[in-house]
Coordinates of C-alpha atoms in Angstrom, one line a residue:
M17 CA 0.0 0.0 0.0
E18 CA 1.2 3.4 -0.7
T19 CA 3.1 5.1 2.1
I20 CA 1.1 8.4 1.6
L21 CA -2.1 6.5 2.3
K22 CA -0.7 5.2 5.6
V23 CA 0.4 8.7 6.6
I24 CA -2.9 10.3 5.7
S25 CA -4.8 7.6 7.7
F26 CA -2.5 8.3 10.7
F27 CA -3.3 12.1 10.5
V28 CA -7.1 11.4 10.0
G29 CA -7.0 9.2 13.1
L30 CA -5.3 12.0 15.1
F31 CA -7.9 14.5 14.0
V32 CA -10.7 12.1 15.0
I33 CA -9.1 11.6 18.4
A34 CA -8.8 15.3 18.9
N35 CA -12.5 15.7 17.9
G36 CA -13.4 13.1 20.5
V37 CA -11.5 14.8 23.2
W38 CA -13.2 18.1 22.3
V39 CA -16.6 16.4 22.4
M40 CA -15.8 15.0 25.9
Y41 CA -14.6 18.2 27.5
T42 CA -17.0 20.9 26.1
P43 CA -20.5 21.7 27.3
P44 CA -23.1 20.3 27.2
Y45 CA -21.9 17.7 29.7
G46 CA -23.1 14.1 29.4
D47 CA -21.6 13.5 26.0
E48 CA -18.7 11.5 27.4
P49 CA -19.7 8.1 26.0
I50 CA -20.0 9.6 22.5
G51 CA -16.6 11.2 22.9
L52 CA -15.1 7.9 23.9
A53 CA -16.7 6.2 20.9
I54 CA -15.2 8.8 18.6
I55 CA -11.8 8.3 20.2
A56 CA -12.1 4.6 19.7
V57 CA -12.8 5.1 16.0
G58 CA -9.8 7.4 15.8
I59 CA -7.6 4.7 17.2
F60 CA -9.0 2.0 14.9
I61 CA -8.6 4.0 11.6
P62 CA -4.7 3.7 11.5
V63 CA -4.8 0.2 12.9
I64 CA -7.1 -1.1 10.2
T65 CA -5.1 0.7 7.5
L66 CA -1.9 -0.9 8.7
L67 CA -3.6 -4.4 8.8
V68 CA -4.9 -4.0 5.3
A69 CA -1.4 -2.8 4.1
R70 CA 0.2 -5.9 5.6
S71 CA -2.3 -8.2 4.0
S72 CA -2.0 -6.6 0.6
Q73 CA 1.8 -6.5 0.9
R74 CA 1.8 -10.3 1.3
H75 CA 0.0 -10.7 -2.0
Y76 CA 2.6 -8.8 -3.9
D77 CA 5.7 -10.6 -2.4

């Protein structure tokens, strides 16, 4: 998989995590579960991209 796609997915994941933190700590309060879910999605975006990159790299070797 192209390296640029891996880098872009990493930055998208960081921006999603930052958005989740912003949702958790700004009013109205009570949105903490939604913020945690957004942070979890931000963590899984780069992980899934790296897993797909490894599996597609095996096909080309």
